[in-house]
mmCIF file of C-alpha atoms in Angstrom:
data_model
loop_
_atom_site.group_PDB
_atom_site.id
_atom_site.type_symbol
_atom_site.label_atom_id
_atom_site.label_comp_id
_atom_site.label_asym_id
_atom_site.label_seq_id
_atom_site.Cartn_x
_atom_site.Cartn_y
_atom_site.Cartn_z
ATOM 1 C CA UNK E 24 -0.697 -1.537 -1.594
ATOM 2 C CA UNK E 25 -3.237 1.166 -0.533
ATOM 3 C CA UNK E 26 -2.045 3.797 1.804
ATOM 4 C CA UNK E 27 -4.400 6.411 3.672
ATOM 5 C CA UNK E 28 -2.306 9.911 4.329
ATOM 6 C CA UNK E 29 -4.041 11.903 7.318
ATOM 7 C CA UNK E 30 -2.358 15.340 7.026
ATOM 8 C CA UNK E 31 -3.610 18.579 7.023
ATOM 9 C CA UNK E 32 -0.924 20.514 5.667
ATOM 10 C CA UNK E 33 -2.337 20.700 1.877
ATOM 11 C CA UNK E 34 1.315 21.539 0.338
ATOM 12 C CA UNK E 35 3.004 18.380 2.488
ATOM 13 C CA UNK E 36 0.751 16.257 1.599
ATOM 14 C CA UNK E 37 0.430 16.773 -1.774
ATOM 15 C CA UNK E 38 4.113 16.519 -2.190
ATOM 16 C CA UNK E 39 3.868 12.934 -0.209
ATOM 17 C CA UNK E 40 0.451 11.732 -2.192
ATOM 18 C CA UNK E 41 2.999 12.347 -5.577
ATOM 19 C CA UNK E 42 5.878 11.007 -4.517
ATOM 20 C CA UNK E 43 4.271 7.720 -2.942
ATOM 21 C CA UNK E 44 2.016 7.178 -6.114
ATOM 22 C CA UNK E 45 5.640 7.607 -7.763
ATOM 23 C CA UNK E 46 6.790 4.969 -5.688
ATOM 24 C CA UNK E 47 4.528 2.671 -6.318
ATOM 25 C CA UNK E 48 1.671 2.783 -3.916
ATOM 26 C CA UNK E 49 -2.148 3.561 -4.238
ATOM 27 C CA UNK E 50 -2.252 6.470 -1.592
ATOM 28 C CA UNK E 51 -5.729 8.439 -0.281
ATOM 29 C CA UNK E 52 -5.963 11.438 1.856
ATOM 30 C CA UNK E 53 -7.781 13.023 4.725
ATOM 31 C CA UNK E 54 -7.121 16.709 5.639
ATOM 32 C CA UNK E 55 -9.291 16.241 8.772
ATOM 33 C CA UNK E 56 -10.472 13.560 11.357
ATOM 34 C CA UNK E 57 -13.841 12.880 9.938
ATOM 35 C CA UNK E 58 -12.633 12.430 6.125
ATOM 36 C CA UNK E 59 -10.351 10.048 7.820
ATOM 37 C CA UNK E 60 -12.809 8.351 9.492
ATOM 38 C CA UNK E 61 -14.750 7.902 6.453
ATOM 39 C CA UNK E 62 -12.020 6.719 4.389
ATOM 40 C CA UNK E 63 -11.006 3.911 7.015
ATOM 41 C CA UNK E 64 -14.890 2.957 7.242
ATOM 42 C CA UNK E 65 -15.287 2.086 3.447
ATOM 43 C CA UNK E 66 -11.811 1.338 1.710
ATOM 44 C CA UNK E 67 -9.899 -1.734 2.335
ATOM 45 C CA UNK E 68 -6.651 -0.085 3.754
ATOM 46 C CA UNK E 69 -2.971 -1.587 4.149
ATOM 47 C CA UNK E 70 -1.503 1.203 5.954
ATOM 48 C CA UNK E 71 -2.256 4.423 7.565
ATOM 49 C CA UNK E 72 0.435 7.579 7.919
ATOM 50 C CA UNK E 73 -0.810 9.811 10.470
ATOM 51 C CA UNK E 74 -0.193 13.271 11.731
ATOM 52 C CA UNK E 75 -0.771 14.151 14.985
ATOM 53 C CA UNK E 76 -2.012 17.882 14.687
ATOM 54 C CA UNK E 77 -5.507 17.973 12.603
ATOM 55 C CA UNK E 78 -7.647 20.670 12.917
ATOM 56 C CA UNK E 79 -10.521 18.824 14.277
ATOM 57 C CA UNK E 80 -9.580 16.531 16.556
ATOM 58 C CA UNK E 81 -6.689 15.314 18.452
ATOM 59 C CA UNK E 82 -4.158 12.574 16.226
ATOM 60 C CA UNK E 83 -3.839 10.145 19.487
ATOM 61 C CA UNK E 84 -8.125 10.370 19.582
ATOM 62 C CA UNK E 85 -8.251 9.434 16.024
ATOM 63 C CA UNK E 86 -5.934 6.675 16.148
ATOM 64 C CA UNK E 87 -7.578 5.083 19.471
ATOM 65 C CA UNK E 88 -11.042 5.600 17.451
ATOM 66 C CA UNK E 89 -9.729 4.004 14.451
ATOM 67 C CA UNK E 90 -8.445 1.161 16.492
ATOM 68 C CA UNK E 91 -11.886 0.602 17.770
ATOM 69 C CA UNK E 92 -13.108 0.217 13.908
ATOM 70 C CA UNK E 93 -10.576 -2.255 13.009
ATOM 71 C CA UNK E 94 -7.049 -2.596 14.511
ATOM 72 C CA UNK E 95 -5.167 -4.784 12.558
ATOM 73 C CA UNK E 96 -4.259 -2.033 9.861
ATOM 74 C CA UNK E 97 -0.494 -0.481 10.665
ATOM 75 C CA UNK E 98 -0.553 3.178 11.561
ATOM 76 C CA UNK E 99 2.815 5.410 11.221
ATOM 77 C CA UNK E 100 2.402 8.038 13.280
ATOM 78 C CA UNK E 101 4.167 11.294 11.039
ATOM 79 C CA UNK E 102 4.698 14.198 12.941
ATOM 80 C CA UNK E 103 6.343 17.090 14.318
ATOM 81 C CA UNK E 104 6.247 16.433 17.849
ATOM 82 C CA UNK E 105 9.768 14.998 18.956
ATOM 83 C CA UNK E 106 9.709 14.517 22.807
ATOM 84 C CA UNK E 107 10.232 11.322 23.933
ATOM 85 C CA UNK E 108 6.412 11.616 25.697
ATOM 86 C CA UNK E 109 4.676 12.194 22.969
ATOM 87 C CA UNK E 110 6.770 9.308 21.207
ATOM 88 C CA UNK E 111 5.449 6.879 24.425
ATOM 89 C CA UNK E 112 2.235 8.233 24.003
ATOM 90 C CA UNK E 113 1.783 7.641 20.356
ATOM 91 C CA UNK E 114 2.833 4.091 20.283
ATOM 92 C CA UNK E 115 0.988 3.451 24.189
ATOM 93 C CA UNK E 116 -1.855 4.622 21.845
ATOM 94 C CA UNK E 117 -1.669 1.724 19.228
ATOM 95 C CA UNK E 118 0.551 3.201 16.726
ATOM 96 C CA UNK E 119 2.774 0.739 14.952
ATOM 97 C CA UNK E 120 5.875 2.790 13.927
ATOM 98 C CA UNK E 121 6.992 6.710 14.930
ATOM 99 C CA UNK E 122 8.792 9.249 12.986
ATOM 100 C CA UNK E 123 8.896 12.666 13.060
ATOM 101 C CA UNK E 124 8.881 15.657 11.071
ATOM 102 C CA UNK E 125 10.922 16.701 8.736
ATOM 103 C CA UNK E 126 12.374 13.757 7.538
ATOM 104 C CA UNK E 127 13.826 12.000 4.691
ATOM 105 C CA UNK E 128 11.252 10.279 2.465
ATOM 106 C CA UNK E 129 13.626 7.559 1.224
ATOM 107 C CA UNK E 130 13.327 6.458 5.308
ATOM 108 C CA UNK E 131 9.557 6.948 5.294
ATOM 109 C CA UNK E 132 9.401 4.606 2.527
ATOM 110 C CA UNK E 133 12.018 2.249 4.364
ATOM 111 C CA UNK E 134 9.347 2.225 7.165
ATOM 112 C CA UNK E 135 6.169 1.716 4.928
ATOM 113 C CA UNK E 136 8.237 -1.799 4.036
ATOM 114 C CA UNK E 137 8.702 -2.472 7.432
ATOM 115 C CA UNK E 138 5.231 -2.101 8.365
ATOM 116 C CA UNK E 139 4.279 -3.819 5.802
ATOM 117 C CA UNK E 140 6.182 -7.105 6.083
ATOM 118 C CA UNK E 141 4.874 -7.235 9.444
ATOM 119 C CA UNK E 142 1.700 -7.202 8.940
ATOM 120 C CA UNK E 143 1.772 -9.995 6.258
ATOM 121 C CA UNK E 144 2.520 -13.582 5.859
ATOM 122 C CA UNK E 145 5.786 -13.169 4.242
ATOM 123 C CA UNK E 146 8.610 -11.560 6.206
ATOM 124 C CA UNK E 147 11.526 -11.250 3.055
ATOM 125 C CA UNK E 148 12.069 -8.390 1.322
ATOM 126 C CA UNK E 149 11.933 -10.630 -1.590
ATOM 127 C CA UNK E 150 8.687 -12.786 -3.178
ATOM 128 C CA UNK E 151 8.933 -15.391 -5.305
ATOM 129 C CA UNK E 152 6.768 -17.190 -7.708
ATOM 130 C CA UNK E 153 8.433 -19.890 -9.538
ATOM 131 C CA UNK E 154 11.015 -18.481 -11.853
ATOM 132 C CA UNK E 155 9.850 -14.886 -11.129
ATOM 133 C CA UNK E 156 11.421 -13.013 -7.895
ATOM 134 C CA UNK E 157 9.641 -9.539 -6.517
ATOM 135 C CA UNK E 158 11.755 -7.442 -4.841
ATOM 136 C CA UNK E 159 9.930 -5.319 -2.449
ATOM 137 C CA UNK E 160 12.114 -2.325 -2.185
ATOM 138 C CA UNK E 161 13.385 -1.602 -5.249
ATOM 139 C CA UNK E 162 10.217 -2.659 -6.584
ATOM 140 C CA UNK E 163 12.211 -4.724 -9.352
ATOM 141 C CA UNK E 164 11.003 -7.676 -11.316
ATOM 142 C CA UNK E 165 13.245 -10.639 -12.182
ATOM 143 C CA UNK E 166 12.359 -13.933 -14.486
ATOM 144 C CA UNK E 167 15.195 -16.558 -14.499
ATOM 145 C CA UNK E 168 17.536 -13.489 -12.850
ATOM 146 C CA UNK E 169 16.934 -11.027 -15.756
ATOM 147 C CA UNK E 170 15.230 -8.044 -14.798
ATOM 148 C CA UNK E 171 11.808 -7.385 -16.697
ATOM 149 C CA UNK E 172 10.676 -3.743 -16.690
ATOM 150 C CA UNK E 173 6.562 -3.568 -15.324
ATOM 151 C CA UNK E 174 5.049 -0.763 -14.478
ATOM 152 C CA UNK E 175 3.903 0.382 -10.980
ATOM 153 C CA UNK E 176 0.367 -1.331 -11.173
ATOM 154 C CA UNK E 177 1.539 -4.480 -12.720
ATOM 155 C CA UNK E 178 4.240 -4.800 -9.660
ATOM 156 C CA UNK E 179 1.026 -3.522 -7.607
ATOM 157 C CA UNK E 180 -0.802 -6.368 -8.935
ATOM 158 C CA UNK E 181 1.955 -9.429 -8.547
ATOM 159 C CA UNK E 182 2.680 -7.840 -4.886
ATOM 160 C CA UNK E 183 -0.958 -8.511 -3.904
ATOM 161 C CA UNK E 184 -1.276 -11.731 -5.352
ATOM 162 C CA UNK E 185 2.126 -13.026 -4.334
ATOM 163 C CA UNK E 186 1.514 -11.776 -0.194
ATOM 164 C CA UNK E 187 -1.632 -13.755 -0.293
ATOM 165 C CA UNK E 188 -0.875 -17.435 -2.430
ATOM 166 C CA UNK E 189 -3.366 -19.274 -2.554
ATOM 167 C CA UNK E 190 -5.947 -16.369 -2.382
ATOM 168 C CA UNK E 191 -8.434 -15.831 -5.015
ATOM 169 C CA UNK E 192 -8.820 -11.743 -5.604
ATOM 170 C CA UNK E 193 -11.617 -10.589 -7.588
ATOM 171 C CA UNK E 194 -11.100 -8.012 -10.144
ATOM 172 C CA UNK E 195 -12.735 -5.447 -7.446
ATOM 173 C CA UNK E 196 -10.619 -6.390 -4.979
ATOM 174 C CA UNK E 197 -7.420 -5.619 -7.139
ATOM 175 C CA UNK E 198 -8.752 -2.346 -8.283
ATOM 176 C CA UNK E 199 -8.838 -1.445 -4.771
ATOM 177 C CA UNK E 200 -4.988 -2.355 -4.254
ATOM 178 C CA UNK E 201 -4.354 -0.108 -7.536
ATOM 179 C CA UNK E 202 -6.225 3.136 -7.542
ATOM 180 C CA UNK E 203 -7.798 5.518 -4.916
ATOM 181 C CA UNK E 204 -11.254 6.617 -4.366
ATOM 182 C CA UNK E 205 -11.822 9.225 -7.038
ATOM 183 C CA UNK E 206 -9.669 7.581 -9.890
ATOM 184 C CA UNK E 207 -11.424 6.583 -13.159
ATOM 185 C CA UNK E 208 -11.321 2.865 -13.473
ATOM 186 C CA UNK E 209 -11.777 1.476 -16.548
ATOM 187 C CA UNK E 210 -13.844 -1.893 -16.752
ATOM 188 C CA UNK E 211 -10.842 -4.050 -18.348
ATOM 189 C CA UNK E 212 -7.999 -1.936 -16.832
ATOM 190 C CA UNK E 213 -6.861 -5.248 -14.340
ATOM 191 C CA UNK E 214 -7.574 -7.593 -17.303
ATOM 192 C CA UNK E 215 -5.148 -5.415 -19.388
ATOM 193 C CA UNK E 216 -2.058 -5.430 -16.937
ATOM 194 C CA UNK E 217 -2.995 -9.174 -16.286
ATOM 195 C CA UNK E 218 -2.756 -9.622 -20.032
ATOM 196 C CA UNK E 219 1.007 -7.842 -20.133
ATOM 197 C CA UNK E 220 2.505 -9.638 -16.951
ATOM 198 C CA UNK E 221 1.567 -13.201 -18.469
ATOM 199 C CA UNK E 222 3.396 -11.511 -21.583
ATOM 200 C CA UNK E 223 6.080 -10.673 -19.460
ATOM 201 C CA UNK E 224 6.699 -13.362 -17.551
ATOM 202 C CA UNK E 225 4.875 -16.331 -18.665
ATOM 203 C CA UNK E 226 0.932 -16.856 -19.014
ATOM 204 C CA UNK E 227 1.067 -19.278 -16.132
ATOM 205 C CA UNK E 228 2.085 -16.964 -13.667
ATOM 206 C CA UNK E 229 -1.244 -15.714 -12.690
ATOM 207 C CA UNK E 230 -4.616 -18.086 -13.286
ATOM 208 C CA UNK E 231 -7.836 -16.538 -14.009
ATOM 209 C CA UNK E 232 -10.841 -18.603 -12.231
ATOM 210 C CA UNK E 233 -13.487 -17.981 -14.867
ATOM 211 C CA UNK E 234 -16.466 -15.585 -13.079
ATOM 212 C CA UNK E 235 -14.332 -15.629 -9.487
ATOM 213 C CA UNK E 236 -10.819 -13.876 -10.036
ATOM 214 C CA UNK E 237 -7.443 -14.141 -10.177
ATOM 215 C CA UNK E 238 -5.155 -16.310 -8.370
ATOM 216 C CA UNK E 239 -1.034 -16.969 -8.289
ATOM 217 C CA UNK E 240 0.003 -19.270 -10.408
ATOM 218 C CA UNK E 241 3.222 -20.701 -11.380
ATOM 219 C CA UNK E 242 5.664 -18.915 -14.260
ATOM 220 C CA UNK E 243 6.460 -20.882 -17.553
#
């Protein structure tokens, strides 16, 4: 899941960009309205967490222009505004979810779930594929009820394929669910965590369509 973080405050944010990577996600950030802008033009984006006070324009203005470029992405509006107007305002605005500053990460991340089930097909907490179960918040991979230890970007990569079944993702397409803009990619890095999940839990559970992608398939 690929998050875009639109904070200005260097020292919060990189203390949020490390502890959501740590968590699990693919996160990006914008210190200003027009790196935002740019980022939401040209990465595929599941979520946005936004602050309110940038130094070049207005959060509310951002987040009504950003709904104009595509509004089905889920915005969290982060802040430190706590009046119950500006909490109207925001979500009259188009924001999805409102918490303010400071906070406790472990609810941000509670939210970030919340968002996130929303937006997607599935509504559970809980994905399965065959044999395998996902659990979303705990980020905790079971085969037959015994928990298999993945790493962050294999999870990444069953959590993308197993919100969209049935969906063919290209090994671009993954990438973009995996890293931010910046990261060095190598050309057989999705190949290589495909290669240890079938390990894992079964070379059936994900199908490769030769010269398309990858698709869910079924554990052994």
């Amino acid at each position: 899941m690929r998050l875009l973080l639109i904070e200005d405050d260097e020292s919060l944010a990189q203390g949020m960009v490390t502890a959501l990577r740590r968590a699990g996600y693919a996160v990006d950030h914008a210190a200003n309205g027009a790196n935002a802008r740019r980022f939401y033009e040209a990465g595929q984006l599941d979520l946005v967490i936004l602050d309110l006070g940038l130094p070049d324009i207005d959060g509310l203005s951002l987040l009504q222009a950003l709904r104009k470029i595509q509004a089905g992405i889920p915005v969290l509006i982060l802040t430190a505004r706590d009046g119950l107007s500006d909490k109207i305002a925001g979500l009259d605005a188009g924001a999805d979810d409102y918490l303010t500053k400071p906070f406790a990460f472990e609810e941000l991340l509670a939210r970030i779930r919340v968002l996130s089930r929303r937006s997607g097909p599935l509504p559970d907490s809980e994905l399965r594929i065959g044999n395998v179960s996902l659990n979303i918040a705990s980020h905790e991979v079971q085969l037959n009820g015994e928990v298999q230890k993945v790493s962050r970007r294999e999870f990444a990569i069953l959590r993308a394929l197993a919100d969209r079944p049935g969906q063919v993702f290209s090994r671009e397409q993954l990438e973009e669910k995996l890293y931010s803009w910046g990261d060095e990619v190598s050309s057989n890095t999705v190949d290589v965590h495909v290669h240890n999940l079938r390990k894992k839990l079964g070379h059936s559970v994900i199908k490769t369509i030769r010269g398309v992608g990858f698709i869910l398939g079924e554990s052994e």
